[in-house]
Amino acid sequence: MDKELQQYTHIIDRLKPAINAPDFNQRLSQATQDLAPEKRFMIKMELKRLAKPCMRSVDLRGQVDGDCHLFEYKGRKHYLDDVAIGVFKEQIKIFGHYSFGVYEAIMATENNFRIMREKKAQNAAQPQKNASSDSAKQLLAQYTIPVVNLLSYAHRGHERMNFAIPVEIQDEKHHSYQATSIDISMEGLRLKIPKETKFEPEQRLQIYFRGLENEFAMDKRNGIAYNVITTKVQKSNHYLILKRELSLPSPVFDSFLEKFIHGNKRRYKVNLANTVEAIKNKTAEQYISPCSPTLPVFIDKAENKLVPKFAMINSINQETLAYWQDEENNIRLGYLLKPSRLQWLQEQPEAVAEMYVYSFTHIQNGAVYFYSASSQELDKKEVLKTVYLGFGARKISWRVFKLSMNSMSAEQAHVQLSIPETAVSKAQRQNSVPSPRLMAKLKNLSYIVHITDVTSESAQQCYARFKFSRNNLTHLRVFAHPRNRVPEIIQPYRYRFQEQRMETRYLLRSPIKLTNYNDEMPLTGISEDISVSGLRLEVSDEFLGDIGSLVKVSFPKLQALTTQHDVMGLIYEVIHINEGRNLIHLRAAEGETGKIAREFFDNLIKQNKQNLKTYPEEEEIPGMGHALRCINARNTPNCAFLLAKAGVRYIPDLAVFSDKDAILNQLMCHYTDKKHANVEYLFRDRNLDAPLIQQGLRTIKSENRPVRQELFIAYDPNRKDSRLALIPHLSSRFSDDDKRKRFILDAMEKGQFIAIQVVITATGKPDLDMLQAELNYVSMYAMHIAKELDEKIWGIGASVHLVDTTSEVLSRFGFDRKTIMHNRMVDKSSTDVQAQAKQQKAD
């Protein structure tokens, strides 16, 4: 409610039940007879607004202090707690229907966390400056999370045992120093040393284990030779990391140490630090890689030619691959990655090797024609640029893809366990290098091109407003991809998980008719693949059903093949719907309801197994999918972080950085060090009605699709106040493009403008096969740590991916390439961008 109207709340509440009464105007006049006419008009308009029918579903899970459950009203599903249900029913009696007044009442119950925070803020005394500063620091600390480098962790050749005894260090000049051991292995040693003690890497030292002299007859004149690896400072303590000098062996000491560690490791505990870190690292990869919106394509370099070979698809980025399929489901992604674009990307410095490609399709006589143009290609044909963007953005098939390239190596396909091979029986098998056949397929791979769909509604509307002459449309054929010149074939591989797909899927394209369980909302379409218990369909129009609902699928052509089964109304349950709501994954209904579907496809598959092709994910070369997954994880394309469940709420957990995105990395580390990220700016709107992260989580739960939002950020690294150094604003919350451009100019005048696409996705189940060996190892020595890790693994609920789109946004608003590059490279001493922004504002 508007602040000006809050003083008349008692009048509005009194008149709510009369809003639809015949004598409403008379009652309004009586209740407001002492008010000015303009005030009476405002109250009337507010009552009319509150009485308008509302179409919003409400999900209060995580927003109120109470347990929420499903509550249906006239076919609309809500998730409300008991307090909200009571208010809902009470307000329905007042308004007579589900209106905005009902909606706002249930969103403002006393146990709503937002309302509780607002009341607490109102009741709190005005804080002192130092208290305000402490509060800001606490808030930043709440959103500060550790950063991991995916699949990069320490591997140990030998078990390291925690062991604290006095030792004496002697250098080459026979100077002696006292220290205490922290842990020890067959080839390594870590010591705690006085902070004033200095040693150099590779320095040769003699170590005398004074604390072992009672258990082992040590040679008091000659120590054990070690070399310095490095020194570290942690929490004001100084540590010395050493490695045995193998050229000066001591067989007697080695034999003693091996027996000593084996006999005492349960007593003194094996040092598990690197294994615990490896499990956390792998957990991050488990949840971030398979949910990434970016499609990695692996590029082969042979005879100085760049050829796209493989793509790695998951449940999120498969939409990009599907876009580049023609009417016969042939993958034409090579059109996007044509040789001239790959060559251009290769010639750029890797830190800025990115390109934006604008694409649309045209369908004629049932055939799909692809059009695409990069920003560089459009700049060469300025006369067609406005025509291409203005015409293409008006088509429903309009897409904007970000392409970035970075180098890779086949050796990145091999990931070792963090534990020694001698410690766990499975370690030797899992540490084995990829097969020669597999490495032969990988050896020429030199680059990864990461493709991200960064299409946004506001951007499409912006381009669609470009004016052009329809007489120039025929010239757009220069950007068309000829169908008679087929691009390079790219082989897709899926992210594979153990025990998540119980049945083999077979390709089968056959016409279908789809209706809901009541034979309503008929749609035609075609089956994509089948299994005994599952089905995937592509339908001709938008599917309006919900996940979990039952549908009927009819197969008219397949019915001609059987008299034993009636396949004109097989009953399935909807388990997944894509973002465009035209690809549907189904599962045969449980029990007798789905029995006919299971029996029919079981017979069909058995009788035609030799003729049916399995889905392409059945790998021709075992291990290829896993190898590509590991390579891609080690070349992370975007910044991302995980959200972990904490009761009914979600909190930031672990983050990953992209080696390429220096701007976004700097922003994420602005209030912390490079080993941590601060994501507070993404939660800055947490007290609003529809905060970015919380609203996104509710949407992916209810609609089972990723949420994409474009975020504009004004970044001034010179400001000390966190709320002034980073000012985020959702693009969707600007009323028009003029206000968007004004924000951009203000940001560049004061510092730097950054645009990111925020993609929020739900996470699936973890692949424990990759974690089990290390989890078992930890549980041998520290069951409580293993339990904590297990809870952490299963506690992740969502991932947030941040895609830098700054260059595309600036290009969209007419900034030239020089300004865009200056904005990217801006630092505290640079004033070029600020000067240009001031000039544009003046103009």
Tab-separated table of C-alpha atoms in Angstrom, residues 521-749:
chain	number	residue	atom	x	y	z
A	521	MET	CA	-6.037	-29.954	-24.478
A	522	PRO	CA	-5.079	-32.221	-27.447
A	523	LEU	CA	-1.614	-31.760	-28.935
A	524	THR	CA	0.088	-33.511	-31.832
A	525	GLY	CA	3.762	-34.320	-31.872
A	526	ILE	CA	6.382	-36.983	-32.329
A	527	SER	CA	8.208	-39.389	-30.021
A	528	GLU	CA	11.960	-38.812	-29.667
A	529	ASP	CA	13.063	-41.892	-27.747
A	530	ILE	CA	11.535	-44.771	-25.820
A	531	SER	CA	12.335	-47.261	-23.081
A	532	VAL	CA	10.233	-49.869	-21.322
A	533	SER	CA	9.089	-47.381	-18.674
A	534	GLY	CA	9.865	-43.993	-20.206
A	535	LEU	CA	9.168	-41.765	-23.158
A	536	ARG	CA	10.326	-38.428	-24.530
A	537	LEU	CA	8.036	-36.374	-26.792
A	538	GLU	CA	8.261	-33.203	-28.831
A	539	VAL	CA	4.851	-31.540	-29.258
A	540	SER	CA	3.672	-29.022	-31.830
A	541	ASP	CA	2.490	-26.394	-29.366
A	542	GLU	CA	3.119	-25.314	-25.771
A	543	PHE	CA	2.244	-27.994	-23.225
A	544	LEU	CA	0.219	-26.396	-20.408
A	545	GLY	CA	0.212	-29.327	-17.974
A	546	ASP	CA	2.164	-29.652	-14.741
A	547	ILE	CA	4.930	-31.969	-13.602
A	548	GLY	CA	3.398	-34.923	-11.783
A	549	SER	CA	0.167	-34.819	-13.792
A	550	LEU	CA	-1.119	-37.834	-15.756
A	551	VAL	CA	-1.480	-37.664	-19.549
A	552	LYS	CA	-2.670	-39.965	-22.330
A	553	VAL	CA	-0.423	-40.704	-25.305
A	554	SER	CA	-1.784	-42.286	-28.501
A	555	PHE	CA	0.407	-43.923	-31.173
A	556	PRO	CA	-1.699	-44.227	-34.363
A	557	LYS	CA	1.100	-45.712	-36.516
A	558	LEU	CA	2.251	-48.143	-33.841
A	559	GLN	CA	-1.310	-49.335	-33.313
A	560	ALA	CA	-1.143	-50.847	-36.815
A	561	LEU	CA	1.700	-53.097	-35.621
A	562	THR	CA	-0.202	-54.756	-32.773
A	563	THR	CA	-3.576	-56.289	-32.045
A	564	GLN	CA	-2.502	-57.472	-28.618
A	565	HIS	CA	-2.314	-53.991	-27.071
A	566	ASP	CA	-4.400	-50.849	-27.319
A	567	VAL	CA	-1.860	-48.047	-27.689
A	568	MET	CA	-4.355	-45.245	-28.367
A	569	GLY	CA	-4.443	-43.975	-24.805
A	570	LEU	CA	-1.371	-45.109	-22.857
A	571	ILE	CA	-1.182	-43.394	-19.483
A	572	TYR	CA	2.045	-41.646	-18.419
A	573	GLU	CA	3.183	-39.315	-15.659
A	574	VAL	CA	4.947	-36.054	-16.585
A	575	ILE	CA	8.386	-35.906	-14.951
A	576	HIS	CA	10.125	-33.069	-16.830
A	577	ILE	CA	9.193	-30.184	-19.137
A	578	ASN	CA	11.761	-28.058	-20.932
A	579	GLU	CA	11.847	-24.264	-20.728
A	580	GLY	CA	9.991	-23.903	-24.049
A	581	ARG	CA	7.341	-26.391	-22.817
A	582	ASN	CA	7.506	-28.392	-26.060
A	583	LEU	CA	9.807	-31.245	-24.939
A	584	ILE	CA	8.235	-33.565	-22.365
A	585	HIS	CA	9.753	-36.471	-20.431
A	586	LEU	CA	7.245	-39.082	-19.319
A	587	ARG	CA	7.259	-42.141	-17.080
A	588	ALA	CA	4.717	-44.954	-17.351
A	589	ALA	CA	2.122	-44.565	-14.590
A	590	GLU	CA	2.638	-46.814	-11.602
A	591	GLY	CA	0.739	-50.054	-11.028
A	592	GLU	CA	-2.053	-51.323	-13.268
A	593	THR	CA	-2.591	-47.846	-14.760
A	594	GLY	CA	0.694	-47.936	-16.686
A	595	LYS	CA	0.919	-51.695	-17.173
A	596	ILE	CA	-0.186	-51.669	-20.832
A	597	ALA	CA	2.444	-49.069	-21.765
A	598	ARG	CA	5.241	-51.062	-20.098
A	599	GLU	CA	4.151	-54.374	-21.661
A	600	PHE	CA	3.782	-52.928	-25.168
A	601	PHE	CA	7.195	-51.240	-25.274
A	602	ASP	CA	8.849	-54.247	-23.629
A	603	ASN	CA	7.571	-56.437	-26.476
A	604	LEU	CA	8.358	-53.834	-29.138
A	605	ILE	CA	11.965	-53.454	-27.975
A	606	LYS	CA	12.567	-57.209	-27.673
A	607	GLN	CA	11.207	-57.893	-31.163
A	608	ASN	CA	13.080	-55.002	-32.846
A	609	LYS	CA	16.266	-54.742	-30.812
A	610	GLN	CA	18.530	-55.228	-33.836
A	611	ASN	CA	16.794	-52.456	-35.788
A	612	LEU	CA	16.433	-49.929	-32.943
A	613	LYS	CA	19.357	-47.577	-32.354
A	614	THR	CA	20.303	-46.812	-28.797
A	615	TYR	CA	20.444	-43.213	-27.675
A	616	PRO	CA	23.760	-41.529	-28.641
A	617	GLU	CA	24.822	-41.385	-24.970
A	618	GLU	CA	25.820	-45.074	-25.212
A	619	GLU	CA	29.517	-44.362	-25.645
A	620	GLU	CA	31.453	-45.825	-28.536
A	621	ILE	CA	34.682	-45.372	-26.575
A	622	PRO	CA	34.226	-46.138	-22.852
A	623	GLY	CA	35.269	-43.253	-20.636
A	624	MET	CA	34.981	-40.533	-23.284
A	625	GLY	CA	32.158	-38.684	-21.506
A	626	HIS	CA	33.995	-38.751	-18.172
A	627	ALA	CA	37.222	-37.543	-19.809
A	628	LEU	CA	35.493	-34.594	-21.474
A	629	ARG	CA	33.722	-33.779	-18.207
A	630	CYS	CA	37.042	-33.607	-16.345
A	631	ILE	CA	38.634	-31.415	-19.031
A	632	ASN	CA	35.694	-29.026	-18.960
A	633	ALA	CA	35.678	-28.828	-15.141
A	634	ARG	CA	39.323	-27.766	-15.231
A	635	ASN	CA	38.423	-24.967	-17.645
A	636	THR	CA	35.454	-23.505	-15.782
A	637	PRO	CA	33.716	-20.996	-18.088
A	638	ASN	CA	31.738	-18.958	-15.530
A	639	CYS	CA	31.707	-17.900	-11.909
A	640	ALA	CA	29.205	-19.998	-9.967
A	641	PHE	CA	28.253	-20.901	-6.416
A	642	LEU	CA	26.122	-23.470	-4.614
A	643	LEU	CA	23.211	-22.967	-2.255
A	644	ALA	CA	22.897	-25.365	0.677
A	645	LYS	CA	19.777	-26.113	2.678
A	646	ALA	CA	19.719	-24.725	6.201
A	647	GLY	CA	16.355	-25.730	7.623
A	648	VAL	CA	13.777	-24.203	5.310
A	649	ARG	CA	16.216	-21.617	3.930
A	650	TYR	CA	19.120	-21.725	1.491
A	651	ILE	CA	22.529	-20.221	2.206
A	652	PRO	CA	25.590	-19.713	-0.056
A	653	ASP	CA	28.086	-22.558	0.272
A	654	LEU	CA	31.001	-23.004	-2.181
A	655	ALA	CA	32.056	-20.912	-5.183
A	656	VAL	CA	34.134	-21.462	-8.306
A	657	PHE	CA	35.846	-18.836	-10.432
A	658	SER	CA	36.597	-18.744	-14.138
A	659	ASP	CA	40.257	-18.183	-14.948
A	660	LYS	CA	39.174	-15.940	-17.833
A	661	ASP	CA	36.749	-13.592	-16.124
A	662	ALA	CA	39.076	-11.198	-14.312
A	663	ILE	CA	36.400	-8.494	-13.992
A	664	LEU	CA	33.826	-10.699	-12.307
A	665	ASN	CA	36.488	-12.336	-10.120
A	666	GLN	CA	37.614	-8.905	-8.925
A	667	LEU	CA	34.038	-7.947	-8.120
A	668	MET	CA	33.426	-11.199	-6.219
A	669	CYS	CA	36.613	-10.701	-4.182
A	670	HIS	CA	36.134	-6.981	-3.535
A	671	TYR	CA	35.411	-7.473	0.200
A	672	THR	CA	37.549	-10.536	0.772
A	673	ASP	CA	40.687	-12.341	-0.405
A	674	LYS	CA	41.152	-14.388	-3.599
A	675	LYS	CA	40.391	-17.626	-1.772
A	676	HIS	CA	36.885	-16.440	-0.922
A	677	ALA	CA	33.950	-14.872	-2.716
A	678	ASN	CA	31.332	-12.488	-1.403
A	679	VAL	CA	27.885	-12.789	-2.994
A	680	GLU	CA	26.018	-10.300	-0.775
A	681	TYR	CA	25.203	-8.054	-3.738
A	682	LEU	CA	23.027	-10.845	-5.205
A	683	PHE	CA	20.965	-10.868	-1.985
A	684	ARG	CA	20.757	-7.064	-1.705
A	685	ASP	CA	17.045	-7.200	-2.609
A	686	ARG	CA	16.238	-9.861	0.004
A	687	ASN	CA	13.627	-7.671	1.726
A	688	LEU	CA	11.643	-6.914	-1.431
A	689	ASP	CA	8.484	-8.775	-2.454
A	690	ALA	CA	10.260	-10.754	-5.217
A	691	PRO	CA	13.979	-10.998	-4.344
A	692	LEU	CA	16.162	-12.427	-7.114
A	693	ILE	CA	17.522	-15.555	-5.422
A	694	GLN	CA	14.542	-16.471	-3.215
A	695	GLN	CA	12.021	-15.885	-6.004
A	696	GLY	CA	14.224	-17.871	-8.381
A	697	LEU	CA	14.335	-20.811	-5.984
A	698	ARG	CA	10.557	-20.798	-5.673
A	699	THR	CA	10.191	-20.728	-9.454
A	700	ILE	CA	12.532	-23.644	-10.141
A	701	LYS	CA	10.727	-25.675	-7.469
A	702	SER	CA	7.254	-25.032	-8.848
A	703	GLU	CA	8.043	-24.973	-12.580
A	704	ASN	CA	11.136	-27.212	-12.713
A	705	ARG	CA	13.054	-24.953	-15.067
A	706	PRO	CA	16.091	-22.710	-14.708
A	707	VAL	CA	15.554	-19.011	-13.981
A	708	ARG	CA	17.493	-16.421	-15.988
A	709	GLN	CA	17.729	-12.731	-15.077
A	710	GLU	CA	19.892	-9.934	-16.438
A	711	LEU	CA	21.627	-7.914	-13.705
A	712	PHE	CA	23.264	-4.491	-14.167
A	713	ILE	CA	25.986	-3.512	-11.691
A	714	ALA	CA	27.637	-0.166	-11.039
A	715	TYR	CA	31.080	-0.973	-9.620
A	716	ASP	CA	33.272	1.667	-8.013
A	717	PRO	CA	36.274	-0.022	-6.360
A	718	ASN	CA	37.320	3.264	-4.732
A	719	ARG	CA	34.246	3.452	-2.488
A	720	LYS	CA	34.702	2.113	1.038
A	721	ASP	CA	31.024	1.662	1.807
A	722	SER	CA	29.992	-1.762	0.491
A	723	ARG	CA	26.539	-0.546	-0.503
A	724	LEU	CA	28.041	2.232	-2.644
A	725	ALA	CA	30.924	0.281	-4.148
A	726	LEU	CA	28.525	-2.294	-5.643
A	727	ILE	CA	25.088	-1.176	-6.807
A	728	PRO	CA	23.092	-3.993	-8.463
A	729	HIS	CA	19.856	-3.463	-10.389
A	730	LEU	CA	17.809	-6.085	-12.243
A	731	SER	CA	17.268	-5.094	-15.863
A	732	SER	CA	13.620	-6.171	-15.593
A	733	ARG	CA	13.020	-3.549	-12.892
A	734	PHE	CA	13.875	-0.611	-15.169
A	735	SER	CA	10.749	0.824	-16.779
A	736	ASP	CA	12.416	1.492	-20.160
A	737	ASP	CA	15.686	1.463	-22.116
A	738	ASP	CA	16.355	5.150	-21.434
A	739	LYS	CA	16.609	4.403	-17.711
A	740	ARG	CA	18.829	1.389	-18.437
A	741	LYS	CA	21.231	3.493	-20.474
A	742	ARG	CA	21.226	6.224	-17.819
A	743	PHE	CA	22.289	3.640	-15.221
A	744	ILE	CA	25.100	2.452	-17.528
A	745	LEU	CA	26.370	5.989	-18.098
A	746	ASP	CA	26.269	6.772	-14.371
A	747	ALA	CA	28.192	3.565	-13.620
A	748	MET	CA	30.932	4.297	-16.177
A	749	GLU	CA	31.194	7.914	-15.062
